[in-house]
Amino acid sequence: MKPAPFAYARASSVAHAVELLERHDGDAKLLAGGQSLIATLNMRLSSPALLVDINGIGGLDRIAVAGGKVEIGALVRHVAAERSAEIARHAPLIALAMPHIAHPAIRNRGTLGGSIAFADPAAELPACLVALDGEVDIEGPDGKRTVKADDFFKALFETALGPHDMLTAIRLPAATKDTRVGFAELARRHGDYAMVGLAATARAAGAGLADVRLAYFGIGATPVRAKKAEAALASGTIDDAVKALATDLAPSGDLQASAEVKLHLAGVLLRRVAKQLAEPRS
Ligand SMILES: Cc1cc2nc3c(=O)[nH]c(=O)nc-3n(C[C@H](O)[C@H](O)[C@H](O)COP(=O)(O)OP(=O)(O)OC[C@H]3O[C@@H](n4cnc5c(N)ncnc54)[C@H](O)[C@@H]3O)c2cc1C
C-alpha cells in the first residue's frame, strides 16, 4: 500500500519543529529515522497532513559523558550507539541491547529518540531506559522539561510527549565500577521484536546485589518493572525471584505467545540475567 498524501517540511531547529507541530495542531508528525513511521503511513494506520523532518536539526546526534551522566541526543542512530566506545564503557546495558534491535539496515536509519518516542511495548530501548532509571528531555510550546523514565511510558504507544512536543535527548547514569547490567530476550528470529525481553541493572554490594531494577518488555503495554522479584534478587534466592514474577507480571497473550508461555519465558530470562548480574564487568 502507499501512504495517504502528505506535505513535507524540514525543520531547521527544535523550536521550528515545535512551531510546525503547533501550527498543524494534532495533524503533523515528526519524521526521524522513518523506520516505524513510514510503515504506519504505508499501512494507513496513520495519515498526518504534514511530516516534519527533524534530521537536519544540528546538535542532536551527539553522545556526551559529563557529571556522571551519559546524554544521548534524539538523532543518534542505532548504529552510532552500537559502535560507540563511550556507550560501551559508560552505558553497557545499551551496548548489550543494540544488536537485538531489528537488522543492520534498520539500525542504520533508526534513531534512539524515535524508538523511545514511539514506545513500542516490545522494543528494547524503552525497557533499558526504565532499568537504568534514566530521564527524557522534552521541548514543547511551554519550554523544556525533563521526565523520569518511570513516568514517561503511560500506556500502549502513549508517553508523556504531548502532540506538540519533541524529545530532544535521553540521559542515563554513567556506569561505575559497582554497576552490574544484564540483558536477554527471546525472539523467533534474531532481529525480530521480542516475544519477551528483560533489561536489568544492579549495584554490587559485598557478595550480593543492591538497587536491582528489572524492566520487562513484550509483556505489557509499557515496560514493566518486576518489583517483588527485584527485592527477592537483592535479599533472597533466584528461585524466590522467579516465584515473585507471578505477582509482578500479568502478561496478556498476543500473536507470539499465550500469557502462560510469556510468564514462563519471563522466568527463564530472569535466570539468565541473574547470572549476568552476578558477574563483575570486565
Ligand atoms: C522490520 C523492522 C523491525 C524492527 N525491529 C525492531 C526491534 O526488534 N526492536 C526495536 O526496538 N525496534 C525495531 N524496529 C523499529 C526501529 O527501531 C525504529 O527505528 C524505531 O522504533 C523508531 O525510530 P525512528 O528514528 O525510525 O523513528 P520514526 O519512524 O521516524 O518515528 C517513530 C515515531 O516517533 C515519533 N518521533 C520520532 N522522533 C521523535 C522525537 N525526537 N520526538 C518526538 N517524537 C518523535 C514520530 O513522529 C513517529 O510517531 C523495527 C523496525 C522495522 C521496520
mmCIF file of N, CA, C and O and ligand atoms in Angstrom, residues 21 28-40 54-55 60 74-75 77-78 100-103 106-107 109-120 122-126 161 165-169 185 191-194, ligand 1:
data_model
loop_
_atom_site.group_PDB
_atom_site.id
_atom_site.type_symbol
_atom_site.label_atom_id
_atom_site.label_comp_id
_atom_site.label_asym_id
_atom_site.label_seq_id
_atom_site.Cartn_x
_atom_site.Cartn_y
_atom_site.Cartn_z
ATOM 1 N N LEU A 21 4.575 21.757 14.533
ATOM 2 C CA LEU A 21 3.616 20.826 15.153
ATOM 3 C C LEU A 21 2.408 21.598 15.677
ATOM 4 O O LEU A 21 1.256 21.185 15.519
ATOM 5 N N ALA A 28 0.189 16.750 12.435
ATOM 6 C CA ALA A 28 1.563 16.668 11.912
ATOM 7 C C ALA A 28 2.333 15.644 12.729
ATOM 8 O O ALA A 28 2.030 15.416 13.904
ATOM 9 N N LYS A 29 3.329 15.015 12.107
ATOM 10 C CA LYS A 29 4.178 14.027 12.805
ATOM 11 C C LYS A 29 5.632 14.347 12.537
ATOM 12 O O LYS A 29 6.000 14.718 11.409
ATOM 13 N N LEU A 30 6.457 14.154 13.568
ATOM 14 C CA LEU A 30 7.902 14.299 13.379
ATOM 15 C C LEU A 30 8.427 13.081 12.635
ATOM 16 O O LEU A 30 8.021 11.956 12.913
ATOM 17 N N LEU A 31 9.345 13.318 11.710
ATOM 18 C CA LEU A 31 9.997 12.224 10.975
ATOM 19 C C LEU A 31 11.457 12.172 11.411
ATOM 20 O O LEU A 31 12.212 13.115 11.180
ATOM 21 N N ALA A 32 11.854 11.073 12.061
ATOM 22 C CA ALA A 32 13.268 10.890 12.453
ATOM 23 C C ALA A 32 13.866 9.877 11.483
ATOM 24 O O ALA A 32 14.063 10.187 10.301
ATOM 25 N N GLY A 33 14.102 8.633 11.917
ATOM 26 C CA GLY A 33 14.658 7.629 11.003
ATOM 27 C C GLY A 33 13.631 7.081 10.032
ATOM 28 O O GLY A 33 13.967 6.469 9.020
ATOM 29 N N GLY A 34 12.358 7.253 10.365
ATOM 30 C CA GLY A 34 11.263 6.812 9.487
ATOM 31 C C GLY A 34 11.021 5.307 9.511
ATOM 32 O O GLY A 34 10.140 4.808 8.811
ATOM 33 N N GLN A 35 11.757 4.564 10.319
ATOM 34 C CA GLN A 35 11.688 3.094 10.261
ATOM 35 C C GLN A 35 10.393 2.534 10.840
ATOM 36 O O GLN A 35 9.981 1.435 10.487
ATOM 37 N N SER A 36 9.757 3.279 11.710
ATOM 38 C CA SER A 36 8.435 2.880 12.216
ATOM 39 C C SER A 36 7.360 3.747 11.580
ATOM 40 O O SER A 36 6.310 3.245 11.162
ATOM 41 N N LEU A 37 7.629 5.045 11.478
ATOM 42 C CA LEU A 37 6.597 5.976 10.984
ATOM 43 C C LEU A 37 6.177 5.644 9.555
ATOM 44 O O LEU A 37 4.975 5.580 9.248
ATOM 45 N N ILE A 38 7.162 5.419 8.675
ATOM 46 C CA ILE A 38 6.799 5.211 7.263
ATOM 47 C C ILE A 38 5.977 3.926 7.108
ATOM 48 O O ILE A 38 5.029 3.879 6.320
ATOM 49 N N ALA A 39 6.288 2.920 7.923
ATOM 50 C CA ALA A 39 5.495 1.680 7.860
ATOM 51 C C ALA A 39 4.049 1.958 8.280
ATOM 52 O O ALA A 39 3.104 1.463 7.649
ATOM 53 N N THR A 40 3.862 2.783 9.321
ATOM 54 C CA THR A 40 2.477 3.059 9.767
ATOM 55 C C THR A 40 1.738 3.898 8.713
ATOM 56 O O THR A 40 0.538 3.744 8.532
ATOM 57 N N ILE A 54 13.047 16.081 11.076
ATOM 58 C CA ILE A 54 13.940 16.690 12.076
ATOM 59 C C ILE A 54 15.402 16.319 11.833
ATOM 60 O O ILE A 54 16.276 16.694 12.611
ATOM 61 N N ASN A 55 15.675 15.600 10.733
ATOM 62 C CA ASN A 55 17.041 15.102 10.506
ATOM 63 C C ASN A 55 18.081 16.196 10.274
ATOM 64 O O ASN A 55 19.265 15.968 10.461
ATOM 65 N N LEU A 60 21.833 17.273 17.652
ATOM 66 C CA LEU A 60 21.042 16.235 18.326
ATOM 67 C C LEU A 60 21.594 14.831 18.071
ATOM 68 O O LEU A 60 20.972 13.842 18.422
ATOM 69 N N ALA A 74 18.617 12.940 20.552
ATOM 70 C CA ALA A 74 17.480 12.226 19.945
ATOM 71 C C ALA A 74 17.823 11.639 18.579
ATOM 72 O O ALA A 74 17.274 10.621 18.187
ATOM 73 N N LEU A 75 18.739 12.294 17.836
ATOM 74 C CA LEU A 75 19.017 11.831 16.468
ATOM 75 C C LEU A 75 20.217 10.894 16.370
ATOM 76 O O LEU A 75 20.687 10.610 15.263
ATOM 77 N N ARG A 77 21.775 7.675 15.754
ATOM 78 C CA ARG A 77 21.247 6.471 15.081
ATOM 79 C C ARG A 77 21.618 5.224 15.894
ATOM 80 O O ARG A 77 22.646 5.208 16.577
ATOM 81 N N HIS A 78 20.807 4.200 15.764
ATOM 82 C CA HIS A 78 21.101 2.946 16.476
ATOM 83 C C HIS A 78 22.528 2.492 16.180
ATOM 84 O O HIS A 78 23.253 2.064 17.071
ATOM 85 N N HIS A 100 20.265 -6.439 19.330
ATOM 86 C CA HIS A 100 18.972 -7.138 19.261
ATOM 87 C C HIS A 100 17.905 -6.317 18.541
ATOM 88 O O HIS A 100 16.803 -6.808 18.293
ATOM 89 N N ILE A 101 18.212 -5.042 18.265
ATOM 90 C CA ILE A 101 17.196 -4.173 17.662
ATOM 91 C C ILE A 101 17.201 -4.351 16.150
ATOM 92 O O ILE A 101 18.146 -3.960 15.453
ATOM 93 N N ALA A 102 16.153 -4.975 15.649
ATOM 94 C CA ALA A 102 15.940 -5.117 14.205
ATOM 95 C C ALA A 102 17.187 -5.643 13.474
ATOM 96 O O ALA A 102 17.910 -6.505 14.000
ATOM 97 N N HIS A 103 17.428 -5.118 12.278
ATOM 98 C CA HIS A 103 18.509 -5.584 11.408
ATOM 99 C C HIS A 103 19.405 -4.399 11.055
ATOM 100 O O HIS A 103 18.985 -3.255 11.198
ATOM 101 N N ILE A 106 17.954 -1.331 9.259
ATOM 102 C CA ILE A 106 17.051 -0.507 10.081
ATOM 103 C C ILE A 106 17.856 0.273 11.109
ATOM 104 O O ILE A 106 17.597 1.451 11.376
ATOM 105 N N ARG A 107 18.894 -0.361 11.661
ATOM 106 C CA ARG A 107 19.730 0.336 12.658
ATOM 107 C C ARG A 107 20.525 1.482 12.014
ATOM 108 O O ARG A 107 20.919 2.409 12.695
ATOM 109 N N ARG A 109 19.332 3.682 10.023
ATOM 110 C CA ARG A 109 18.479 4.883 9.928
ATOM 111 C C ARG A 109 17.754 5.183 11.247
ATOM 112 O O ARG A 109 17.548 6.336 11.588
ATOM 113 N N GLY A 110 17.312 4.153 11.959
ATOM 114 C CA GLY A 110 16.511 4.359 13.172
ATOM 115 C C GLY A 110 17.283 5.143 14.224
ATOM 116 O O GLY A 110 18.507 5.040 14.314
ATOM 117 N N THR A 111 16.567 5.962 14.988
ATOM 118 C CA THR A 111 17.207 6.806 15.998
ATOM 119 C C THR A 111 16.784 6.382 17.405
ATOM 120 O O THR A 111 15.698 5.814 17.601
ATOM 121 N N LEU A 112 17.627 6.709 18.376
ATOM 122 C CA LEU A 112 17.263 6.381 19.759
ATOM 123 C C LEU A 112 16.047 7.199 20.196
ATOM 124 O O LEU A 112 15.163 6.692 20.873
ATOM 125 N N GLY A 113 16.011 8.475 19.756
ATOM 126 C CA GLY A 113 14.861 9.316 20.117
ATOM 127 C C GLY A 113 13.570 8.761 19.544
ATOM 128 O O GLY A 113 12.538 8.729 20.224
ATOM 129 N N GLY A 114 13.624 8.305 18.288
ATOM 130 C CA GLY A 114 12.430 7.751 17.649
ATOM 131 C C GLY A 114 11.943 6.509 18.358
ATOM 132 O O GLY A 114 10.736 6.316 18.560
ATOM 133 N N SER A 115 12.869 5.670 18.778
ATOM 134 C CA SER A 115 12.490 4.433 19.449
ATOM 135 C C SER A 115 11.828 4.708 20.811
ATOM 136 O O SER A 115 10.809 4.102 21.144
ATOM 137 N N ILE A 116 12.386 5.653 21.553
ATOM 138 C CA ILE A 116 11.806 5.981 22.865
ATOM 139 C C ILE A 116 10.450 6.672 22.683
ATOM 140 O O ILE A 116 9.488 6.369 23.383
ATOM 141 N N ALA A 117 10.384 7.600 21.701
ATOM 142 C CA ALA A 117 9.125 8.335 21.481
ATOM 143 C C ALA A 117 8.025 7.408 20.975
ATOM 144 O O ALA A 117 6.869 7.533 21.373
ATOM 145 N N PHE A 118 8.382 6.459 20.120
ATOM 146 C CA PHE A 118 7.388 5.540 19.546
ATOM 147 C C PHE A 118 6.838 4.602 20.627
ATOM 148 O O PHE A 118 5.679 4.269 20.656
ATOM 149 N N ALA A 119 7.740 4.193 21.551
ATOM 150 C CA ALA A 119 7.339 3.416 22.739
ATOM 151 C C ALA A 119 6.622 2.114 22.394
ATOM 152 O O ALA A 119 5.593 1.782 22.987
ATOM 153 N N ASP A 120 7.178 1.397 21.437
ATOM 154 C CA ASP A 120 6.623 0.070 21.163
ATOM 155 C C ASP A 120 6.807 -0.797 22.405
ATOM 156 O O ASP A 120 7.904 -0.845 22.964
ATOM 157 N N ALA A 122 7.213 -3.823 22.793
ATOM 158 C CA ALA A 122 8.167 -4.924 22.632
ATOM 159 C C ALA A 122 9.562 -4.415 22.292
ATOM 160 O O ALA A 122 10.450 -5.206 21.980
ATOM 161 N N ALA A 123 9.779 -3.105 22.352
ATOM 162 C CA ALA A 123 11.082 -2.544 21.976
ATOM 163 C C ALA A 123 12.072 -2.612 23.138
ATOM 164 O O ALA A 123 11.683 -2.529 24.315
ATOM 165 N N GLU A 124 13.345 -2.716 22.792
ATOM 166 C CA GLU A 124 14.404 -2.886 23.788
ATOM 167 C C GLU A 124 14.712 -1.592 24.550
ATOM 168 O O GLU A 124 14.892 -1.609 25.777
ATOM 169 N N LEU A 125 14.835 -0.465 23.811
ATOM 170 C CA LEU A 125 15.360 0.749 24.448
ATOM 171 C C LEU A 125 14.458 1.336 25.534
ATOM 172 O O LEU A 125 14.971 1.801 26.568
ATOM 173 N N PRO A 126 13.129 1.361 25.358
ATOM 174 C CA PRO A 126 12.305 1.861 26.471
ATOM 175 C C PRO A 126 12.550 1.081 27.768
ATOM 176 O O PRO A 126 12.669 1.674 28.847
ATOM 177 N N LEU A 161 4.921 12.604 26.083
ATOM 178 C CA LEU A 161 5.013 13.590 24.998
ATOM 179 C C LEU A 161 3.619 14.042 24.585
ATOM 180 O O LEU A 161 2.754 13.207 24.293
ATOM 181 N N ASP A 165 5.069 18.277 21.246
ATOM 182 C CA ASP A 165 6.367 18.131 21.918
ATOM 183 C C ASP A 165 7.357 17.376 21.053
ATOM 184 O O ASP A 165 6.975 16.503 20.268
ATOM 185 N N MET A 166 8.631 17.669 21.293
ATOM 186 C CA MET A 166 9.708 16.884 20.669
ATOM 187 C C MET A 166 10.651 16.370 21.759
ATOM 188 O O MET A 166 11.007 17.111 22.680
ATOM 189 N N LEU A 167 10.999 15.110 21.658
ATOM 190 C CA LEU A 167 12.021 14.533 22.549
ATOM 191 C C LEU A 167 13.380 14.993 22.008
ATOM 192 O O LEU A 167 13.656 14.813 20.818
ATOM 193 N N THR A 168 14.211 15.583 22.861
ATOM 194 C CA THR A 168 15.493 16.086 22.356
ATOM 195 C C THR A 168 16.683 15.224 22.785
ATOM 196 O O THR A 168 17.708 15.209 22.105
ATOM 197 N N ALA A 169 16.583 14.563 23.943
ATOM 198 C CA ALA A 169 17.704 13.723 24.408
ATOM 199 C C ALA A 169 17.215 12.774 25.493
ATOM 200 O O ALA A 169 16.159 12.990 26.097
ATOM 201 N N GLU A 185 16.740 -11.535 25.663
ATOM 202 C CA GLU A 185 15.397 -11.564 25.072
ATOM 203 C C GLU A 185 15.217 -12.845 24.283
ATOM 204 O O GLU A 185 16.203 -13.494 23.886
ATOM 205 N N GLY A 191 16.636 -10.299 15.566
ATOM 206 C CA GLY A 191 16.249 -9.044 14.912
ATOM 207 C C GLY A 191 14.754 -8.795 14.928
ATOM 208 O O GLY A 191 14.309 -7.677 14.719
ATOM 209 N N ASP A 192 13.960 -9.845 15.185
ATOM 210 C CA ASP A 192 12.516 -9.635 15.330
ATOM 211 C C ASP A 192 12.250 -8.961 16.663
ATOM 212 O O ASP A 192 13.050 -9.057 17.591
ATOM 213 N N TYR A 193 11.098 -8.297 16.749
ATOM 214 C CA TYR A 193 10.672 -7.818 18.068
ATOM 215 C C TYR A 193 10.585 -9.017 19.009
ATOM 216 O O TYR A 193 10.211 -10.117 18.602
ATOM 217 N N ALA A 194 10.923 -8.783 20.281
ATOM 218 C CA ALA A 194 10.991 -9.888 21.241
ATOM 219 C C ALA A 194 9.600 -10.417 21.608
ATOM 220 O O ALA A 194 8.639 -9.656 21.680
HETATM 221 C C1 LIG B 1 11.276 -4.697 10.151
HETATM 222 C C2 LIG B 1 11.502 -3.865 11.395
HETATM 223 C C3 LIG B 1 11.924 -4.489 12.546
HETATM 224 C C4 LIG B 1 12.129 -3.740 13.705
HETATM 225 N N1 LIG B 1 12.529 -4.386 14.834
HETATM 226 C C5 LIG B 1 12.730 -3.678 15.962
HETATM 227 C C6 LIG B 1 13.153 -4.319 17.161
HETATM 228 O O1 LIG B 1 13.390 -5.530 17.208
HETATM 229 N N2 LIG B 1 13.287 -3.553 18.263
HETATM 230 C C7 LIG B 1 13.046 -2.193 18.257
HETATM 231 O O2 LIG B 1 13.171 -1.540 19.293
HETATM 232 N N3 LIG B 1 12.661 -1.577 17.128
HETATM 233 C C8 LIG B 1 12.506 -2.265 15.998
HETATM 234 N N4 LIG B 1 12.115 -1.611 14.855
HETATM 235 C C9 LIG B 1 11.863 -0.153 14.931
HETATM 236 C C10 LIG B 1 13.125 0.655 14.806
HETATM 237 O O3 LIG B 1 13.934 0.504 15.970
HETATM 238 C C11 LIG B 1 12.787 2.149 14.653
HETATM 239 O O4 LIG B 1 13.917 2.782 14.206
HETATM 240 C C12 LIG B 1 12.332 2.904 15.880
HETATM 241 O O5 LIG B 1 11.248 2.324 16.508
HETATM 242 C C13 LIG B 1 11.833 4.310 15.527
HETATM 243 O O6 LIG B 1 12.910 5.112 15.277
HETATM 244 P P1 LIG B 1 12.909 6.078 14.014
HETATM 245 O O7 LIG B 1 14.027 7.031 14.234
HETATM 246 O O8 LIG B 1 12.931 5.266 12.782
HETATM 247 O O9 LIG B 1 11.527 6.886 14.219
HETATM 248 P P2 LIG B 1 10.396 7.267 13.155
HETATM 249 O O10 LIG B 1 9.906 6.056 12.461
HETATM 250 O O11 LIG B 1 10.855 8.412 12.316
HETATM 251 O O12 LIG B 1 9.291 7.808 14.192
HETATM 252 C C14 LIG B 1 8.574 6.922 15.026
HETATM 253 C C15 LIG B 1 7.545 7.728 15.827
HETATM 254 O O13 LIG B 1 8.212 8.529 16.797
HETATM 255 C C16 LIG B 1 7.974 9.924 16.577
HETATM 256 N N5 LIG B 1 9.258 10.597 16.813
HETATM 257 C C17 LIG B 1 10.441 10.311 16.214
HETATM 258 N N6 LIG B 1 11.423 11.058 16.741
HETATM 259 C C18 LIG B 1 10.832 11.837 17.685
HETATM 260 C C19 LIG B 1 11.327 12.818 18.589
HETATM 261 N N7 LIG B 1 12.625 13.155 18.629
HETATM 262 N N8 LIG B 1 10.433 13.433 19.432
HETATM 263 C C20 LIG B 1 9.123 13.078 19.412
HETATM 264 N N9 LIG B 1 8.603 12.155 18.578
HETATM 265 C C21 LIG B 1 9.459 11.544 17.726
HETATM 266 C C22 LIG B 1 7.496 10.029 15.124
HETATM 267 O O14 LIG B 1 6.655 11.160 14.947
HETATM 268 C C23 LIG B 1 6.727 8.724 14.979
HETATM 269 O O15 LIG B 1 5.453 8.827 15.538
HETATM 270 C C24 LIG B 1 11.919 -2.327 13.695
HETATM 271 C C25 LIG B 1 11.516 -1.680 12.519
HETATM 272 C C26 LIG B 1 11.306 -2.443 11.362
HETATM 273 C C27 LIG B 1 10.870 -1.730 10.110
#
